[in-house]
CSV table of N, CA, C and O and ligand atoms in Angstrom, one decimal:
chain,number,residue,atom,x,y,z
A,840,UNK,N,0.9,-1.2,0.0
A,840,UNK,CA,0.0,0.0,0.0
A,840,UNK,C,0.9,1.2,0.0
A,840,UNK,O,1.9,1.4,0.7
A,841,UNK,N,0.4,2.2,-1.0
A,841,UNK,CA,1.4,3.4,-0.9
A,841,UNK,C,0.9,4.6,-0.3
A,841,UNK,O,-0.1,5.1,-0.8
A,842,UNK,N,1.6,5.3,1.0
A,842,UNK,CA,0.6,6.0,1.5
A,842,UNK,C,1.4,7.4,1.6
A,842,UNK,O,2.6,7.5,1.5
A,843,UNK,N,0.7,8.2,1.7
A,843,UNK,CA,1.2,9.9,1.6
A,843,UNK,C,-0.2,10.8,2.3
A,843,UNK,O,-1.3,10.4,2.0
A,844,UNK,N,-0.1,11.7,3.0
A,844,UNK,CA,-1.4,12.9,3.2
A,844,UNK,C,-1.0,14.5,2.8
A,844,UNK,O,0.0,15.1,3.3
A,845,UNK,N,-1.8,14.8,1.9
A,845,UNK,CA,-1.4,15.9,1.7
A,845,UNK,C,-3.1,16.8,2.7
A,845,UNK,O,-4.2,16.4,3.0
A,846,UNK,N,-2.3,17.9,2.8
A,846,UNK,CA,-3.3,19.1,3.6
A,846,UNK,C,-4.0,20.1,2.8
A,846,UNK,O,-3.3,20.0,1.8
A,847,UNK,N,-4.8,21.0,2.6
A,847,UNK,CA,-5.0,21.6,2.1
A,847,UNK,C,-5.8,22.9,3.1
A,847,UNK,O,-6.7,22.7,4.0
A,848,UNK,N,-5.0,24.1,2.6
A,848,UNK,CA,-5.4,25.5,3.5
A,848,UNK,C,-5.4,26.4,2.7
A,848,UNK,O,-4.5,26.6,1.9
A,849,UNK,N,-6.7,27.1,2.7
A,849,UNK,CA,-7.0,28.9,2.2
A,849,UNK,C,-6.1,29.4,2.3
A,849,UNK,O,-6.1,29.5,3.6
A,850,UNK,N,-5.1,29.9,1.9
A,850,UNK,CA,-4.3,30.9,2.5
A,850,UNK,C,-4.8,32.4,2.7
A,850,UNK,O,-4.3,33.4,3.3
A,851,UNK,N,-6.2,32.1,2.1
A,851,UNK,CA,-7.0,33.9,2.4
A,851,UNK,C,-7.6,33.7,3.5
A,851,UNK,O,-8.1,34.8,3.8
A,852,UNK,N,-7.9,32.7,4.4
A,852,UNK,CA,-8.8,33.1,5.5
A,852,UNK,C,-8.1,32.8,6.6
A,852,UNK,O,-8.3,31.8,7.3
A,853,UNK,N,-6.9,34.1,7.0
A,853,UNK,CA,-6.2,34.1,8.5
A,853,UNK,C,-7.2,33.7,9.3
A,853,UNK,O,-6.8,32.8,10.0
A,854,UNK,N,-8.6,34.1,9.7
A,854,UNK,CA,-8.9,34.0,10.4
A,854,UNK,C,-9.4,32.5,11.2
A,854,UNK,O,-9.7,32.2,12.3
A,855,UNK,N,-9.2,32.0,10.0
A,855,UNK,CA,-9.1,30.2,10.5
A,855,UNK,C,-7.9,29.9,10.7
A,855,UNK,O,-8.0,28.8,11.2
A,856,UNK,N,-6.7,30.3,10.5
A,856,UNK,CA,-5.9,29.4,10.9
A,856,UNK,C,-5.4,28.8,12.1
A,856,UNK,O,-4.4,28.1,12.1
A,857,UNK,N,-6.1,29.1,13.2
A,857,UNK,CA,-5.9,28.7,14.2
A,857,UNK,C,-6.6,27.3,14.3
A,857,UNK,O,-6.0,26.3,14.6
A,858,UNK,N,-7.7,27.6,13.9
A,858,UNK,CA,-8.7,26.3,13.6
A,858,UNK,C,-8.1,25.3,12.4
A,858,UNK,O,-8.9,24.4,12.1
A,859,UNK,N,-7.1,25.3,11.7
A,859,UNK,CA,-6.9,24.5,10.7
A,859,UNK,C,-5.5,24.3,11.2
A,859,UNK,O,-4.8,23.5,10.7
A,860,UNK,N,-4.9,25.1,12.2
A,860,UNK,CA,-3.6,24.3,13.2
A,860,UNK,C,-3.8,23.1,13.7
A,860,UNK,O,-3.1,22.1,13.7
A,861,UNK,N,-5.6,23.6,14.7
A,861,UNK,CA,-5.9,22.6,15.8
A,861,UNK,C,-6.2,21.5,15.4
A,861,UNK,O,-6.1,20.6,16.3
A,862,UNK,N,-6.7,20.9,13.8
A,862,UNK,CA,-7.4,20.4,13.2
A,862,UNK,C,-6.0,19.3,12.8
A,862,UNK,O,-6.0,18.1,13.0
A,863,UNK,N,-5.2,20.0,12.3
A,863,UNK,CA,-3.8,19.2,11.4
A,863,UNK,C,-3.3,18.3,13.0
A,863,UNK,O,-3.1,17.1,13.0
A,864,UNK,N,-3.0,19.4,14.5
A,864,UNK,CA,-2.6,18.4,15.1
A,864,UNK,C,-2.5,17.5,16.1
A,864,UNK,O,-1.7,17.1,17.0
A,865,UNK,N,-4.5,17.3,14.8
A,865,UNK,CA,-5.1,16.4,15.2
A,865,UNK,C,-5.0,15.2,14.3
A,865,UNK,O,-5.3,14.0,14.6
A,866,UNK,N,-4.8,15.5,13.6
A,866,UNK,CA,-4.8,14.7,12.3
A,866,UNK,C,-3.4,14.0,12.5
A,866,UNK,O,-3.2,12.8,12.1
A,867,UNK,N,-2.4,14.8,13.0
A,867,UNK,CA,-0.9,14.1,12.9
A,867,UNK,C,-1.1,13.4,14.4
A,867,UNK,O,0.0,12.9,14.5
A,868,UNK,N,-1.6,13.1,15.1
A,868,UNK,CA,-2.0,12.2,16.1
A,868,UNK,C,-2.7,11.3,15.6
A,868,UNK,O,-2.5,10.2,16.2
A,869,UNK,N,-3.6,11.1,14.7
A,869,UNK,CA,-4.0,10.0,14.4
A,869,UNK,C,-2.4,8.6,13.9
A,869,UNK,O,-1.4,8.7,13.2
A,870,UNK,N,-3.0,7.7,14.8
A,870,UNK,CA,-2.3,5.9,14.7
A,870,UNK,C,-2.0,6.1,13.5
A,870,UNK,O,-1.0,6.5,13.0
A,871,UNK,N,-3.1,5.7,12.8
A,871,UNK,CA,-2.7,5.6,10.9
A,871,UNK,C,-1.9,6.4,10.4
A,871,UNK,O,-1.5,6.1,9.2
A,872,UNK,N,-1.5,7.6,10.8
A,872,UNK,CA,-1.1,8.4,9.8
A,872,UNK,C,0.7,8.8,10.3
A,872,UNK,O,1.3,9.6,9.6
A,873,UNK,N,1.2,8.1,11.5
A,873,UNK,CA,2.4,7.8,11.9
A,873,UNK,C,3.3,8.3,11.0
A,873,UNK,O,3.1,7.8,9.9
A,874,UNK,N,3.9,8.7,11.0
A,874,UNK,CA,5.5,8.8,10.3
A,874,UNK,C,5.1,8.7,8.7
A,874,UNK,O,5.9,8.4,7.8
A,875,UNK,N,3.6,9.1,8.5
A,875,UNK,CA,3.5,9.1,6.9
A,875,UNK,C,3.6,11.1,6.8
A,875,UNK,O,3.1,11.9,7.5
A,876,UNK,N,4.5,11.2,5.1
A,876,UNK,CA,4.9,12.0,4.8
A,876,UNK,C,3.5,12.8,4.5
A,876,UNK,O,2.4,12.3,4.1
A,877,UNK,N,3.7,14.3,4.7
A,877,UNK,CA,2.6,15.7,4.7
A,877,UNK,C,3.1,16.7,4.1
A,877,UNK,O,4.0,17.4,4.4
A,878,UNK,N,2.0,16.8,2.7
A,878,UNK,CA,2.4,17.7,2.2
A,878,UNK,C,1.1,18.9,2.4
A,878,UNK,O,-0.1,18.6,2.5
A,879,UNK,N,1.8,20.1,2.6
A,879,UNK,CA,0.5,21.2,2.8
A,879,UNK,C,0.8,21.9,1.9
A,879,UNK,O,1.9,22.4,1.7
A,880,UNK,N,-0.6,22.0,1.2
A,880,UNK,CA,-1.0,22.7,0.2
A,880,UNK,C,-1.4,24.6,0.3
A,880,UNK,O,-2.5,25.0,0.1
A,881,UNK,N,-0.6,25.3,0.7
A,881,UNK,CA,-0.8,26.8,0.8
A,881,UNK,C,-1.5,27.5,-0.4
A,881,UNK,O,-1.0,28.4,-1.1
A,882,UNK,N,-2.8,27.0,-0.5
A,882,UNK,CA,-4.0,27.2,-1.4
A,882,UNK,C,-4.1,28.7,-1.6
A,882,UNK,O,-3.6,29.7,-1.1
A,883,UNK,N,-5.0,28.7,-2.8
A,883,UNK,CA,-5.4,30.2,-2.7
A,883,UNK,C,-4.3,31.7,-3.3
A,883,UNK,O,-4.6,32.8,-3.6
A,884,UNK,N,-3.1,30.9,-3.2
A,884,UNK,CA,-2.5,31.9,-3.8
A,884,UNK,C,-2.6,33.1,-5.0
A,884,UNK,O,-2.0,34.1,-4.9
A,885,UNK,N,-3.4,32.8,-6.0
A,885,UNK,CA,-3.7,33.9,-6.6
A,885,UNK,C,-5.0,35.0,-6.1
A,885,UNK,O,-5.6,35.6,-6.9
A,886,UNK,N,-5.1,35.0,-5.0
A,886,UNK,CA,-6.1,36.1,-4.3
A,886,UNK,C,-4.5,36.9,-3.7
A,886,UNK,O,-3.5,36.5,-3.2
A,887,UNK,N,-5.0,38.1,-4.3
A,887,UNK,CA,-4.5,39.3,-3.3
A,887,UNK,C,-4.3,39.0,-1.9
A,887,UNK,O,-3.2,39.1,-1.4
A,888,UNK,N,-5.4,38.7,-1.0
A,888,UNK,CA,-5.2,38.4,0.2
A,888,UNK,C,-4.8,37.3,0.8
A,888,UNK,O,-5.2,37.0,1.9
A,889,UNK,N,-3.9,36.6,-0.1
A,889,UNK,CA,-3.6,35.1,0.5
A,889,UNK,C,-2.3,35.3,1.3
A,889,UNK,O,-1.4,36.1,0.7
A,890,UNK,N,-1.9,34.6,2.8
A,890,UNK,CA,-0.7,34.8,2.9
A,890,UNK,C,0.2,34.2,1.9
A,890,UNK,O,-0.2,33.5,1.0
A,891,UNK,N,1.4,34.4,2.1
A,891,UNK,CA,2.7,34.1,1.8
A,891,UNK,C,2.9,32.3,2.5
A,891,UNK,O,2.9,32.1,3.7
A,892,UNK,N,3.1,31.3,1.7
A,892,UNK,CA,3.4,29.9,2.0
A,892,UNK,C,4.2,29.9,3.3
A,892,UNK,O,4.0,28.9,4.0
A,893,UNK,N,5.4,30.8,4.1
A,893,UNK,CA,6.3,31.3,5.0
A,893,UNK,C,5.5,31.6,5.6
A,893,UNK,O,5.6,31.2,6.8
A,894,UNK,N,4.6,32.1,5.4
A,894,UNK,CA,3.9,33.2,6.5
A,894,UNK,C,2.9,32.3,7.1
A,894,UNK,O,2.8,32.3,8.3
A,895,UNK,N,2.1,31.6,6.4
A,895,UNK,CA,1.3,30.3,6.5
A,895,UNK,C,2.0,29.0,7.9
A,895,UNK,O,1.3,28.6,8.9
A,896,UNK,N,3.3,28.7,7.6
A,896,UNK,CA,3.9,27.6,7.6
A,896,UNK,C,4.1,28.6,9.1
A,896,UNK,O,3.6,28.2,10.1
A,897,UNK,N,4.6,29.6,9.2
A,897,UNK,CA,4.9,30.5,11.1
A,897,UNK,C,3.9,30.1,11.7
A,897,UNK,O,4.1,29.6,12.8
A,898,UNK,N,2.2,30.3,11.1
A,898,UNK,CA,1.3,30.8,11.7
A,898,UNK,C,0.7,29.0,12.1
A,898,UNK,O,-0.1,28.6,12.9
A,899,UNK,N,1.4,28.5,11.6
A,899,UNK,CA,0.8,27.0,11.8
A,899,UNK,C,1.5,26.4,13.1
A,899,UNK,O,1.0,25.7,14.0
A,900,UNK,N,2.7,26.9,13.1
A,900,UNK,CA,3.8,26.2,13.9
A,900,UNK,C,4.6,25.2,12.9
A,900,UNK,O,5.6,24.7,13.5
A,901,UNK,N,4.4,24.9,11.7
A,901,UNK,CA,4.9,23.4,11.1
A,901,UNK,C,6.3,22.9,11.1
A,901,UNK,O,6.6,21.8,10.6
A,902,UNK,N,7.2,23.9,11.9
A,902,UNK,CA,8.0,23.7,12.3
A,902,UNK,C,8.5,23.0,13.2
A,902,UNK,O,9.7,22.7,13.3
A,903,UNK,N,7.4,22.6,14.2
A,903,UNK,CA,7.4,21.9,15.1
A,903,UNK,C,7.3,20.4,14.6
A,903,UNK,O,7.6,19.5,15.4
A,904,UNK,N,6.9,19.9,13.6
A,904,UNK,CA,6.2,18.8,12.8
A,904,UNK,C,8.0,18.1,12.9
A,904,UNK,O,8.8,18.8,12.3
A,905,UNK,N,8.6,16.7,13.6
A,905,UNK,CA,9.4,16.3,13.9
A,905,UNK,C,9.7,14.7,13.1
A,905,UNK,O,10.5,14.2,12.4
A,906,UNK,N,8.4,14.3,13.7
A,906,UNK,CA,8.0,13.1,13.3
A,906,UNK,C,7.6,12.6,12.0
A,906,UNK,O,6.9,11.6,12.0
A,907,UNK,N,8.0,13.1,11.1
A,907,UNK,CA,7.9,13.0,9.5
A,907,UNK,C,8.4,13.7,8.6
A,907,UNK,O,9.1,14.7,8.8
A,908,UNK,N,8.1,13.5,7.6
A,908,UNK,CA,8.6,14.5,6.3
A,908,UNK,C,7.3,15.6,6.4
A,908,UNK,O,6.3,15.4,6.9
A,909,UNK,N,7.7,16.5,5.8
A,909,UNK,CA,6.4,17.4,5.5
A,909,UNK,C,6.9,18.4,4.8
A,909,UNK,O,8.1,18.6,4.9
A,910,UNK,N,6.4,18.8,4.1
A,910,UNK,CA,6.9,20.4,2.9
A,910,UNK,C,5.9,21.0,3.0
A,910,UNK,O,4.9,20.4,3.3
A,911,UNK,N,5.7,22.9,2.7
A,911,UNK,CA,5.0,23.1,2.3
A,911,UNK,C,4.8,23.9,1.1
A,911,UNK,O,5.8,24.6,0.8
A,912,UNK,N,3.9,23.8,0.4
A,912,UNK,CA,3.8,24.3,-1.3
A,912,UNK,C,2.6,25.5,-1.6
A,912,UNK,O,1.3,25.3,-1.5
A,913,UNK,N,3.0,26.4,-1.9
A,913,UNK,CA,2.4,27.4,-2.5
A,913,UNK,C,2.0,26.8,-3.3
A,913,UNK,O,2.5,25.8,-3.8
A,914,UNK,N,0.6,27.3,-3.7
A,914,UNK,CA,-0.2,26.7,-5.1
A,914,UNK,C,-1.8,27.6,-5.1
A,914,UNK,O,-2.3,28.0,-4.1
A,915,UNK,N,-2.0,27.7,-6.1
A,915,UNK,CA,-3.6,28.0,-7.0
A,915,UNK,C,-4.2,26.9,-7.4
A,915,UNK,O,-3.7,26.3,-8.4
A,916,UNK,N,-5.6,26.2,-6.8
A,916,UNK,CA,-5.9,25.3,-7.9
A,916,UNK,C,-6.8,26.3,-8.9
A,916,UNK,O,-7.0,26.1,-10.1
A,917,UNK,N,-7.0,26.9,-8.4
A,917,UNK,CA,-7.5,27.8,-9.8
A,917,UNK,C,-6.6,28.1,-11.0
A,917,UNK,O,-7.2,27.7,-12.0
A,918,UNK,N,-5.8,28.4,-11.3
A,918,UNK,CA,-4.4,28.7,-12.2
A,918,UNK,C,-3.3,27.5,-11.9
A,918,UNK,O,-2.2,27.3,-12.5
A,919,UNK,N,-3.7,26.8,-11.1
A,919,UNK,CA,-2.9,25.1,-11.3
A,919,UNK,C,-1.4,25.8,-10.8
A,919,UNK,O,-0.8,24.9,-10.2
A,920,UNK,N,-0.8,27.0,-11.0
A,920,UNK,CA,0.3,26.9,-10.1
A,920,UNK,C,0.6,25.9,-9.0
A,920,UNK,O,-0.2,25.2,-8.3
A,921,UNK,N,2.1,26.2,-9.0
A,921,UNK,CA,2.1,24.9,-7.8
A,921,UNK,C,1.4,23.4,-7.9
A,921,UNK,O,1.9,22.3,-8.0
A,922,UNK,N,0.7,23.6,-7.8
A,922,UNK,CA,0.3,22.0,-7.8
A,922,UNK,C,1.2,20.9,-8.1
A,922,UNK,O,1.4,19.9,-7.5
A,923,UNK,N,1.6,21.2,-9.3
A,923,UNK,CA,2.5,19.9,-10.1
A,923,UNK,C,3.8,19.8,-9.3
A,923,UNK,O,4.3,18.7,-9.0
A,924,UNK,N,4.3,20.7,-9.0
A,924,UNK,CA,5.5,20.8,-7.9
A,924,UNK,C,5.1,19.8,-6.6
A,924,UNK,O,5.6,18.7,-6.2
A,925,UNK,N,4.0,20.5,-6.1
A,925,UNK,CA,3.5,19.8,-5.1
A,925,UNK,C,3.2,18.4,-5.3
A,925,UNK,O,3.7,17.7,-4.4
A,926,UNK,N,2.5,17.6,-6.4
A,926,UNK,CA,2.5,16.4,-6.4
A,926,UNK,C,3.8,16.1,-6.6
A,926,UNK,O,4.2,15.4,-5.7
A,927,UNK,N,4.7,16.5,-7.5
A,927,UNK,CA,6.0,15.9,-7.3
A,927,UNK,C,6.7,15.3,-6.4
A,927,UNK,O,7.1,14.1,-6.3
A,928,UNK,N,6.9,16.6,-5.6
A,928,UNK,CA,6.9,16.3,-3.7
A,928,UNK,C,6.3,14.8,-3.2
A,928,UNK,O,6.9,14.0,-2.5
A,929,UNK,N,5.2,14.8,-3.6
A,929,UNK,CA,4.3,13.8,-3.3
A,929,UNK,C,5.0,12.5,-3.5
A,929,UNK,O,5.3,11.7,-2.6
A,930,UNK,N,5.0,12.2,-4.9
A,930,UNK,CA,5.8,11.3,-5.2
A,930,UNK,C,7.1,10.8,-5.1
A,930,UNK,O,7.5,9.7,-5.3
A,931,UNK,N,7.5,11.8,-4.8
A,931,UNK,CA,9.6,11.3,-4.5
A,931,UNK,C,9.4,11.0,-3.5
A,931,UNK,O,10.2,10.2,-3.2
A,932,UNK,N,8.2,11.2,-2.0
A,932,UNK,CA,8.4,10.9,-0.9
A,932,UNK,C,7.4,10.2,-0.4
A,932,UNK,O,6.9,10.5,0.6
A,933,UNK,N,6.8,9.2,-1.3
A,933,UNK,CA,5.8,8.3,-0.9
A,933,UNK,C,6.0,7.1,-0.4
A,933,UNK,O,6.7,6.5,-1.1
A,934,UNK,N,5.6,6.5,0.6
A,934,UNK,CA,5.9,5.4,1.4
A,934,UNK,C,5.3,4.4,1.0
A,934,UNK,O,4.2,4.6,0.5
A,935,UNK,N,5.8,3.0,1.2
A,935,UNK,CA,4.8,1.8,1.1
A,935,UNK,C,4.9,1.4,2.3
A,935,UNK,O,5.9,1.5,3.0
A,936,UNK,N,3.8,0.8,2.5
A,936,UNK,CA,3.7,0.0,3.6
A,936,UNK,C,2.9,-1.4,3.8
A,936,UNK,O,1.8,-1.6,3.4
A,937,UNK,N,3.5,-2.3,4.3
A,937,UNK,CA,2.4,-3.4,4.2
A,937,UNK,C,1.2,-3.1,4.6
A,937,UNK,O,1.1,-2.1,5.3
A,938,UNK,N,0.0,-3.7,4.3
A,938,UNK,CA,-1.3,-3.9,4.9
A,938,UNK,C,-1.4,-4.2,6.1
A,938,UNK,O,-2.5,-4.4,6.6
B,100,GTP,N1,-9.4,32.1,-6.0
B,100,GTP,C1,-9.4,30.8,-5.7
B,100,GTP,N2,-10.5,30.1,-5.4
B,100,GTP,C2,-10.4,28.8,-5.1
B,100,GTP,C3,-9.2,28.1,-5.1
B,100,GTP,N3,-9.4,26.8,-4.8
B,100,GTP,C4,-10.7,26.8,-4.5
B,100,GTP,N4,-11.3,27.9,-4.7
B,100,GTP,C5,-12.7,28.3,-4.6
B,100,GTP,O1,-13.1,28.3,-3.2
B,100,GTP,C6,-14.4,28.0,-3.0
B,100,GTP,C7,-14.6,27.0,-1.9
B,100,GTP,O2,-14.0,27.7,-0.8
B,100,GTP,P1,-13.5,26.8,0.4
B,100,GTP,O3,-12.7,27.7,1.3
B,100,GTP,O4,-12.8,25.6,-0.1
B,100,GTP,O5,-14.8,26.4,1.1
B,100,GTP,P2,-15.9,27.3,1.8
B,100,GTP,O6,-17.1,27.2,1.0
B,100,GTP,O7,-15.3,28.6,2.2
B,100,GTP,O8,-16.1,26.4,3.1
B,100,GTP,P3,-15.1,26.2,4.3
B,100,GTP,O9,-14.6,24.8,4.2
B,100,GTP,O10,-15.9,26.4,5.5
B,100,GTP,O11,-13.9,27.1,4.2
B,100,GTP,C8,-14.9,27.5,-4.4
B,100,GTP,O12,-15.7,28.5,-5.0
B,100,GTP,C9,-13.6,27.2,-5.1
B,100,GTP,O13,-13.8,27.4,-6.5
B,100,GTP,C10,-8.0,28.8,-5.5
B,100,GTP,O14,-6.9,28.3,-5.6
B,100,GTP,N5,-8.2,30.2,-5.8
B,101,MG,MG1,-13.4,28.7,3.1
């Protein structure tokens, strides 16, 4: 089985990210998802008011994230920026694992 999680955040709505901190670490406590590689998606970037992927990654703490790989990737899915980068990521650091 090949496993990977990627995240996905507005970067226009500061006002949640507090709530999409508490949410990720909760998600990175989940059993199943142990030492599997995170990629976060710093969404949204073609709005004017999207933070900065840096600015995103402070406000999260993701720095703290120890226990795995994790990157984070500026991207638009609207204008597909980023994205393909980001899957890339995806794939050079995808894990298999038995069932
Ligand atoms: N400008 C822009 N809009 C996007 C992008 N990705 C998704 N959207 C749009 O964002 C809208 C959905 O917003 P979300 O924040 O995902 O969801 P929401 O409706 O705000 O609900 P929440 O989950 O409560 O935030 C849809 O209209 C999408 O087309 C992007 O990269 N850029
Ligand atoms: Mg929203």
């Amino acid at each position: 089985m090949l496993i990977h999680s990627i995240y996905v955040i507005d970067s226009s709505d500061r006002k949640r990210f507090e709530e999409t901190s508490l949410e990720l670490a909760e998600l990175l406590e989940e059993e199943k998802l142990a030492g599997v590689p995170l990629l976060i998606f710093a969404n949204k970037q073609d709005l004017m008011t999207a933070s900065p992927a840096s600015e995103l990654a402070e406000s999260l703490n993701l720095h703290t994230i120890r226990d795995r790989m994790w990157q984070v990737q500026a991207c638009s899915a609207l204008t597909a920026e980023g994205v393909q980068d980001g899957m890339t990521w995806v794939c050079r650091n995808i894990k298999f694992r038995k069932k």
